[in-house]
GROMACS .gro file of C-alpha atoms in nm:
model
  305
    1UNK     CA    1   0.967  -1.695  -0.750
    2UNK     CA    2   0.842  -1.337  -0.648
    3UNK     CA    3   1.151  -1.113  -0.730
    4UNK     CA    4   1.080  -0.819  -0.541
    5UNK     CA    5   0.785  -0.674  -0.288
    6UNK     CA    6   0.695  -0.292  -0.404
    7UNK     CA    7   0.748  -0.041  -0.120
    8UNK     CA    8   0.464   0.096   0.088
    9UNK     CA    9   0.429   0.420   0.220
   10UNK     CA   10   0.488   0.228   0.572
   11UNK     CA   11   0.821   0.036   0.442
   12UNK     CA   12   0.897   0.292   0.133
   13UNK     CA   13   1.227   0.103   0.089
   14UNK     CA   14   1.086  -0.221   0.071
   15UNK     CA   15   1.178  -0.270  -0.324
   16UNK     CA   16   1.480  -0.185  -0.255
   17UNK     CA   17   1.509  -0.415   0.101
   18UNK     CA   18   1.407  -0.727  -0.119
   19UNK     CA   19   1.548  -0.658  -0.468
   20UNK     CA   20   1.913  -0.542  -0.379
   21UNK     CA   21   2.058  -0.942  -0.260
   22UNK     CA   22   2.243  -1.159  -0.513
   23UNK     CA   23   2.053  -1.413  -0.551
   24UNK     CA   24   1.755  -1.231  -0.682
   25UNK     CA   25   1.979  -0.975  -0.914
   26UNK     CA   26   2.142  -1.317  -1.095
   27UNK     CA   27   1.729  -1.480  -1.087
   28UNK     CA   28   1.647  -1.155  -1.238
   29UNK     CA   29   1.879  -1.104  -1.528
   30UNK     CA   30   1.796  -1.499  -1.595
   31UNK     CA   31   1.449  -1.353  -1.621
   32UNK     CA   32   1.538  -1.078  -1.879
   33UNK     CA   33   1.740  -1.327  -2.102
   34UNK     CA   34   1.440  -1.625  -2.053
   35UNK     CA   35   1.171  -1.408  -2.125
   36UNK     CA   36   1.063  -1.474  -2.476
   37UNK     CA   37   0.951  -1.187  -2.688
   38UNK     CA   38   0.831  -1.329  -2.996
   39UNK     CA   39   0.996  -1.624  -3.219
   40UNK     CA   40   1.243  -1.373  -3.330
   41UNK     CA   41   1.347  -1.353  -2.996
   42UNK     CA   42   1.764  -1.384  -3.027
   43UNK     CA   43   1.999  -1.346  -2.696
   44UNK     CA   44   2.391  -1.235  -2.648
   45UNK     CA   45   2.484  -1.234  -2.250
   46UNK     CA   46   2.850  -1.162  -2.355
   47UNK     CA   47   2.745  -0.816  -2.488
   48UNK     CA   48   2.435  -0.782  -2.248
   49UNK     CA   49   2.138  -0.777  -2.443
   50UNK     CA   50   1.800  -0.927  -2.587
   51UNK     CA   51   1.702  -0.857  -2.951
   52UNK     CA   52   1.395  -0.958  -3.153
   53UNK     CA   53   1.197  -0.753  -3.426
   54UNK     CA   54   0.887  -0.557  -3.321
   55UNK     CA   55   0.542  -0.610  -3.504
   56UNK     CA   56   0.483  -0.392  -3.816
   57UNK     CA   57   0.238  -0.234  -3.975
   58UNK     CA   58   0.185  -0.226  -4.374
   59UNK     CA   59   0.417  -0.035  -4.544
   60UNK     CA   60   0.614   0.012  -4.245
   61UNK     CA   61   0.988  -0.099  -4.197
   62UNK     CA   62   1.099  -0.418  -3.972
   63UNK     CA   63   1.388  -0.273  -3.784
   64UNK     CA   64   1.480  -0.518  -3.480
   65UNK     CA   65   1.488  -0.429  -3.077
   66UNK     CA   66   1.771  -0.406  -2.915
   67UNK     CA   67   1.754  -0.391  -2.509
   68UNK     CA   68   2.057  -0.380  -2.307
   69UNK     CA   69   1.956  -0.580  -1.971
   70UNK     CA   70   2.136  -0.272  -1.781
   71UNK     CA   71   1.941  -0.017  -1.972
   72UNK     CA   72   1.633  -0.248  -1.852
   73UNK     CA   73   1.764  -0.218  -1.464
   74UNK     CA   74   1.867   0.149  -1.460
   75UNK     CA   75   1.525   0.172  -1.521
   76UNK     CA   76   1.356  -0.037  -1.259
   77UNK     CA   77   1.617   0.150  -1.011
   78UNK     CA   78   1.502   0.491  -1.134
   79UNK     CA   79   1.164   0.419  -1.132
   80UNK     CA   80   1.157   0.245  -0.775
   81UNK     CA   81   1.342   0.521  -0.690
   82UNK     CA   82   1.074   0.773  -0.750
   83UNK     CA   83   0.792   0.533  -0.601
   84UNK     CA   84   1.000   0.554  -0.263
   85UNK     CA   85   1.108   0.917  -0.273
   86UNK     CA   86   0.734   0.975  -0.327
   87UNK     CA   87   0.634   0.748  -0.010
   88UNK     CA   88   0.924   0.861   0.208
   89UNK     CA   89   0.726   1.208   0.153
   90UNK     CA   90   0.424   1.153   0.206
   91UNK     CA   91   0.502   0.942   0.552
   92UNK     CA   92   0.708   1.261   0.665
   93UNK     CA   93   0.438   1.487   0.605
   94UNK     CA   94   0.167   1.277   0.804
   95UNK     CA   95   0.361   1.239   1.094
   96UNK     CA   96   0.432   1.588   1.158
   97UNK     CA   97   0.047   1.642   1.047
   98UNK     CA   98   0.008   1.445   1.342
   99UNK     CA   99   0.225   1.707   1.535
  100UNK     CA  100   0.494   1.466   1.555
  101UNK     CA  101   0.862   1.497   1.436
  102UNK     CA  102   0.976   1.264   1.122
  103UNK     CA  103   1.277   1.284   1.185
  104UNK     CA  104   1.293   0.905   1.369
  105UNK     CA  105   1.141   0.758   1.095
  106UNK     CA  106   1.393   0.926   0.842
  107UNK     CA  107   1.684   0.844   1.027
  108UNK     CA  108   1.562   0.483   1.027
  109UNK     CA  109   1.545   0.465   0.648
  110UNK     CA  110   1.899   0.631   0.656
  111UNK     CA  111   2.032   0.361   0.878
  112UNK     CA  112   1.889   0.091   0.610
  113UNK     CA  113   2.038   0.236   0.345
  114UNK     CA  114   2.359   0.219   0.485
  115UNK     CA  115   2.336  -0.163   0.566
  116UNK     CA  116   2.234  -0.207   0.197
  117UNK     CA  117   2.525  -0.005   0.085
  118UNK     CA  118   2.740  -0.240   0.272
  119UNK     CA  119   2.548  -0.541   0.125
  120UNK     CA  120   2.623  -0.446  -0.239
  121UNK     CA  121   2.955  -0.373  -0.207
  122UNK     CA  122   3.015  -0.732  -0.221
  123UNK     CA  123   2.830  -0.787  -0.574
  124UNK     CA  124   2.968  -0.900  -0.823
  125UNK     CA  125   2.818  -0.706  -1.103
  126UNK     CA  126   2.661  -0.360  -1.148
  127UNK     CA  127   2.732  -0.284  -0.780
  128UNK     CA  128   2.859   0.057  -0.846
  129UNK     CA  129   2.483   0.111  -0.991
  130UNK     CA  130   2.305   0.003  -0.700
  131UNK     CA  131   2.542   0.232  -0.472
  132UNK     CA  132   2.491   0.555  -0.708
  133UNK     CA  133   2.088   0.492  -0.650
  134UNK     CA  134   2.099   0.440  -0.275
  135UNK     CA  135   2.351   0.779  -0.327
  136UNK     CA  136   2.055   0.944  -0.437
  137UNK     CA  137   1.800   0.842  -0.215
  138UNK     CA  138   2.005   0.915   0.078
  139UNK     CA  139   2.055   1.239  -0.038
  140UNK     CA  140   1.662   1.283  -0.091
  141UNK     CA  141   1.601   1.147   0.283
  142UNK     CA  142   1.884   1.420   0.409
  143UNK     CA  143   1.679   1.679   0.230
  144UNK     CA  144   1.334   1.619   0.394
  145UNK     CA  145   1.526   1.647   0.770
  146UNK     CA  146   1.661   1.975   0.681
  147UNK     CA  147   1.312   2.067   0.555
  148UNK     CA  148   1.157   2.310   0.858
  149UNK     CA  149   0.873   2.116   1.038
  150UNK     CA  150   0.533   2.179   0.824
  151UNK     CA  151   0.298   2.185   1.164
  152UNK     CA  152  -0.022   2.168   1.058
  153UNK     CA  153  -0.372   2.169   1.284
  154UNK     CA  154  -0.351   1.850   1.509
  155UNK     CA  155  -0.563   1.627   1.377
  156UNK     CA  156  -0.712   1.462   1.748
  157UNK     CA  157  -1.012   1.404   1.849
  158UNK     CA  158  -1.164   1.758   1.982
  159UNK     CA  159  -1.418   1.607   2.241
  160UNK     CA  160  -1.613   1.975   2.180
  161UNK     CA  161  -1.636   1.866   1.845
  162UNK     CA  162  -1.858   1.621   1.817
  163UNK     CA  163  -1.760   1.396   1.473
  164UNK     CA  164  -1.939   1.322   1.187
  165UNK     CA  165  -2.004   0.999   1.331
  166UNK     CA  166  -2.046   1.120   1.675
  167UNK     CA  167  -1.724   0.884   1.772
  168UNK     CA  168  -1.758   0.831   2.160
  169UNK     CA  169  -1.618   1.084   2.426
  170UNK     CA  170  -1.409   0.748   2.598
  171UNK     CA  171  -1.246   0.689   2.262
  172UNK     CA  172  -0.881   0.771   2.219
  173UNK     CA  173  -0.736   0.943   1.924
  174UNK     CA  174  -0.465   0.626   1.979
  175UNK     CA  175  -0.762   0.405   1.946
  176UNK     CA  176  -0.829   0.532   1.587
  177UNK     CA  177  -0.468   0.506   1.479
  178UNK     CA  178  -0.395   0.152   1.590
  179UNK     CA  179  -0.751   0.071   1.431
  180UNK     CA  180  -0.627   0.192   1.099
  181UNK     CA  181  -0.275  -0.038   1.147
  182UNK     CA  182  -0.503  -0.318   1.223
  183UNK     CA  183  -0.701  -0.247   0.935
  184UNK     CA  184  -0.425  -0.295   0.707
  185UNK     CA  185  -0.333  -0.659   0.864
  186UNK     CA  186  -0.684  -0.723   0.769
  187UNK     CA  187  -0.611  -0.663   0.467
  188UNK     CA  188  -0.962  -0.457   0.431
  189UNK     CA  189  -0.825  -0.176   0.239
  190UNK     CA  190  -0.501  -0.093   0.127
  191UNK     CA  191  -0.268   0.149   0.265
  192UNK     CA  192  -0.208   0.296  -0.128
  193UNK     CA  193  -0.533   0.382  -0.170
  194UNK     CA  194  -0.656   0.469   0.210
  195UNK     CA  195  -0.352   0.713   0.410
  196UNK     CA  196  -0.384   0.668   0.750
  197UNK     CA  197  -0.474   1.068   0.768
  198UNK     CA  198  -0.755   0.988   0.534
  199UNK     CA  199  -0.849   0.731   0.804
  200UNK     CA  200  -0.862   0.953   1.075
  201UNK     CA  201  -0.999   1.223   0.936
  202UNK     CA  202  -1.293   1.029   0.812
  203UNK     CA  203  -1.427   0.914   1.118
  204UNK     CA  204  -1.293   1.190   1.381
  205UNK     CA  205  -1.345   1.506   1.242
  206UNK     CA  206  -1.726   1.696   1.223
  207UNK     CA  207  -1.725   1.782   0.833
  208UNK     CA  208  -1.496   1.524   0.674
  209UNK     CA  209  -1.304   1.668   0.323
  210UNK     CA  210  -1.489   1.514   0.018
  211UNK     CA  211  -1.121   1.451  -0.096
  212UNK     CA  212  -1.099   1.183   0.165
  213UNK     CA  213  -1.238   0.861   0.165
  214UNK     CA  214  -1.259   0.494   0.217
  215UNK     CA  215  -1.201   0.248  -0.042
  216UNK     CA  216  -1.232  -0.116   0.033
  217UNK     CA  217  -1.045  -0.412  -0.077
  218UNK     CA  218  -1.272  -0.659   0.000
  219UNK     CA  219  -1.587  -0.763  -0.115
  220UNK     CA  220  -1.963  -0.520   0.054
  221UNK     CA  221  -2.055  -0.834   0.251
  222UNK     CA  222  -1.688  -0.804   0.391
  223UNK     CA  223  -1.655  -0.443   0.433
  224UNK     CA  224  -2.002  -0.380   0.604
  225UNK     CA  225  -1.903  -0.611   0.894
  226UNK     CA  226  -1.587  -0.445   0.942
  227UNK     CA  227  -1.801  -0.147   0.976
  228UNK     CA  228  -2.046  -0.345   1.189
  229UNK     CA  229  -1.728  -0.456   1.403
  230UNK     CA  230  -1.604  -0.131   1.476
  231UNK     CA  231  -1.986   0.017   1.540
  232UNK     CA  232  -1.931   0.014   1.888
  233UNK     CA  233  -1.686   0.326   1.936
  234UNK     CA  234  -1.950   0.568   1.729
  235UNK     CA  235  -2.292   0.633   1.802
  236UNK     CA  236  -2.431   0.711   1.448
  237UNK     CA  237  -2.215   0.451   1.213
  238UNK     CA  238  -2.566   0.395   1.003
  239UNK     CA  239  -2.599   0.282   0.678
  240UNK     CA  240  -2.824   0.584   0.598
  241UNK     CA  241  -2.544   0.811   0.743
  242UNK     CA  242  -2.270   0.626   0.572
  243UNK     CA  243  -2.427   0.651   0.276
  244UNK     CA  244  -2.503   1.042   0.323
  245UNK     CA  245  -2.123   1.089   0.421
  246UNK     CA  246  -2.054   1.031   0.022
  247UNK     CA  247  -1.715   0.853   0.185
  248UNK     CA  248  -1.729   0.520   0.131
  249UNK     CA  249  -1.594   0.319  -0.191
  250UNK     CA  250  -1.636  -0.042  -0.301
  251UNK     CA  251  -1.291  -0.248  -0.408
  252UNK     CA  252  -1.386  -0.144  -0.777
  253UNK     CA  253  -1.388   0.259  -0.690
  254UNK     CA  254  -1.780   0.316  -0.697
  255UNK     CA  255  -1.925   0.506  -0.447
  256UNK     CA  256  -2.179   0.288  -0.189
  257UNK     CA  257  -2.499   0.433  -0.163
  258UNK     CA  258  -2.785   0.311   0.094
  259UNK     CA  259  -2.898   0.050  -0.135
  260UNK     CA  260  -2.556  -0.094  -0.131
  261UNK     CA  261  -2.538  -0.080   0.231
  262UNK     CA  262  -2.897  -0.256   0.232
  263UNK     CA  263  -2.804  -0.501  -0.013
  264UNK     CA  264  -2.492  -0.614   0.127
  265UNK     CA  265  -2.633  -0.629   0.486
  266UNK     CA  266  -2.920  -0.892   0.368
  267UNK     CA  267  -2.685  -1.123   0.192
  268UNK     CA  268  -2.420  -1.088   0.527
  269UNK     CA  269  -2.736  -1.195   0.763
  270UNK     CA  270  -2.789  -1.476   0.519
  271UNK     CA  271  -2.407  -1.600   0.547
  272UNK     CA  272  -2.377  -1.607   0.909
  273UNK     CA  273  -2.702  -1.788   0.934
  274UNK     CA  274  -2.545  -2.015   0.746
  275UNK     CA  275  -2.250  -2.040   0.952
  276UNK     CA  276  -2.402  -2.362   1.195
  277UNK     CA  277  -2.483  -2.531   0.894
  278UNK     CA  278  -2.334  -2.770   0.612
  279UNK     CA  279  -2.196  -2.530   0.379
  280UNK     CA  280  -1.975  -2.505   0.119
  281UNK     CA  281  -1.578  -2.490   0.179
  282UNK     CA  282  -1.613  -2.124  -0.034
  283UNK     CA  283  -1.857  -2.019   0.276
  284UNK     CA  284  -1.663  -2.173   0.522
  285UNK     CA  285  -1.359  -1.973   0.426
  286UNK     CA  286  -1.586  -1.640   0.390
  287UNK     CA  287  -1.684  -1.705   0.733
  288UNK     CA  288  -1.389  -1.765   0.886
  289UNK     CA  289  -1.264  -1.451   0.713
  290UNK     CA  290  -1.572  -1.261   0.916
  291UNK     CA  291  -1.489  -1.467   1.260
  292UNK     CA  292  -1.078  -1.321   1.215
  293UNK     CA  293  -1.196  -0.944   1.181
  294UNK     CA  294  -1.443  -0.968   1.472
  295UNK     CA  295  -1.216  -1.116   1.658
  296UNK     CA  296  -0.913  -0.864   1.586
  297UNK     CA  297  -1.149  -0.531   1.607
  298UNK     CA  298  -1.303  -0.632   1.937
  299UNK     CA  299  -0.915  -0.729   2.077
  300UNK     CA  300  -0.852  -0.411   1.971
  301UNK     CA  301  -1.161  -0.235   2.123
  302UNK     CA  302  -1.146  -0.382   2.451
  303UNK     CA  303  -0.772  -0.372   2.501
  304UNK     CA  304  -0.768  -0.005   2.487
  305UNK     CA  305  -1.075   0.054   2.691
   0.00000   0.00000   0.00000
């Protein structure tokens, strides 16, 4: 049973959304007493901790471990705490990049963590905890609204600018945007490691930072038809200037060069002209996998023509 989903910078109160019921604080505190250290392992609920004797070196003394199990959530709270304070943040900031206010989306988290409030109130252990943390993020989230808005150059498409991948006069900078949400569905990258300014910027502006970039989550094969798919909207999405851009990354965090692109286009060819034969059910799912993102990106493209 998964205890708890982390937070994103697009739900940064997700941890707390999915941790804070019940059901899941009792299933977790039967985790902390159920998880077995070592063989010295010993238990005591009434008193509220585990204790078991670390591993020693020669010479050294065996002193046992003592961990109180709400020493042990304090510090998931704290920690989770600073993961969504950190997200909460960062989503302000690119909204009002995008010459927006953040103030919606702020007031949306405050309206959560008011329900959850109300929600732990009716726990029947370490509530008053859970209500001091959501005390604190609240009062982070009231900090960023009085925070003057940090404008900074509106990140559109200039259509006197041409782009770095010469991105099509008839596209929309809302195009772009709802590609990168769709993106994320797809699962082809991952919104921790790609931002969706990082996104934008990438393919919209004329001399993209070198601090920005693209890392994939999926496999070359995968990630070079999702290029191929959204092809259409630029006019020079090559491998050779892909490659030259320096600002694409494989899942593992290595930098794809032309060879790469090469490569991974020869063994894609190879896999959809395999795709009207007898193949193997690991194929068959690849392929379906490539059918789905076709299908979404050119939804996408022609819906917004």
């Amino acid at each position: 049973m998964k205890l708890f989903h982390k937070s994103t910078k697009l739900k940064p109160l997700l941890f707390f959304e999915s941790f804070l019921k019940e059901k899941i604080q009792k299933s977790y505190e039967s985790f902390f007493y159920e998880n077995i250290v070592n063989p010295s392992f010993k238990i005591n609920k009434e008193r509220g901790y585990i204790e078991y004797l670390k591993d020693s070196y020669e010479n050294e003394e065996v002193k046992p471990v003592i961990v109180f199990f709400e020493d042990e959530l304090k510090n998931l709270l704290n920690i989770q705490l600073l993961i969504s304070i950190n997200f909460l943040t960062e989503r302000s900031n690119e909204i009002e990049y995008l010459d927006n206010t953040s103030d919606l989306f702020l007031n949306k988290q405050l309206i959560k963590i008011n329900n959850l409030k109300v929600d732990v109130t009716s726990f029947k252990k370490f509530d008053t905890l859970f209500i001091v943390t959501l005390n604190n993020l609240e009062k982070e989230i009231k900090k960023l609204l009085k925070q003057p808005l940090k404008r900074a150059i509106n990140i559109s498409i200039r259509k006197t600018n041409k782009s770095y991948f010469d991105i099509k006069d008839s596209v929309k900078n809302s195009l772009i945007k709802t590609l990168y949400d769709t993106s994320l569905i797809l699962e082809v990258f991952d919104e921790s490691l790609v931002s969706e300014n990082e996104f934008v910027n990438v393919f919209t502006t004329s001399t993209p930072s070198s601090i920005q970039k693209i890392q994939f989550s999926v496999d070359n094969q995968i990630a070079l038809h999702y290029l191929n798919c959204i092809k259409p909207i630029f006019n020079d999405l090559s491998h050779s200037r892909m490659a030259k851009s320096k600002l694409f990354y494989n899942k593992k965090g290595k930098l794809l060069n032309q060879q790469d692109f090469d490569s991974a286009s020869t063994r894609l060819n190879k896999k959809l002209d395999k795709k009207n034969k007898e193949t193997s059910l690991k194929t068959k799912k690849s392929i379906n996998q490539l059918d789905y993102i076709t299908h979404e990106i050119n939804k996408l493209i022609i819906k917004t023509k």
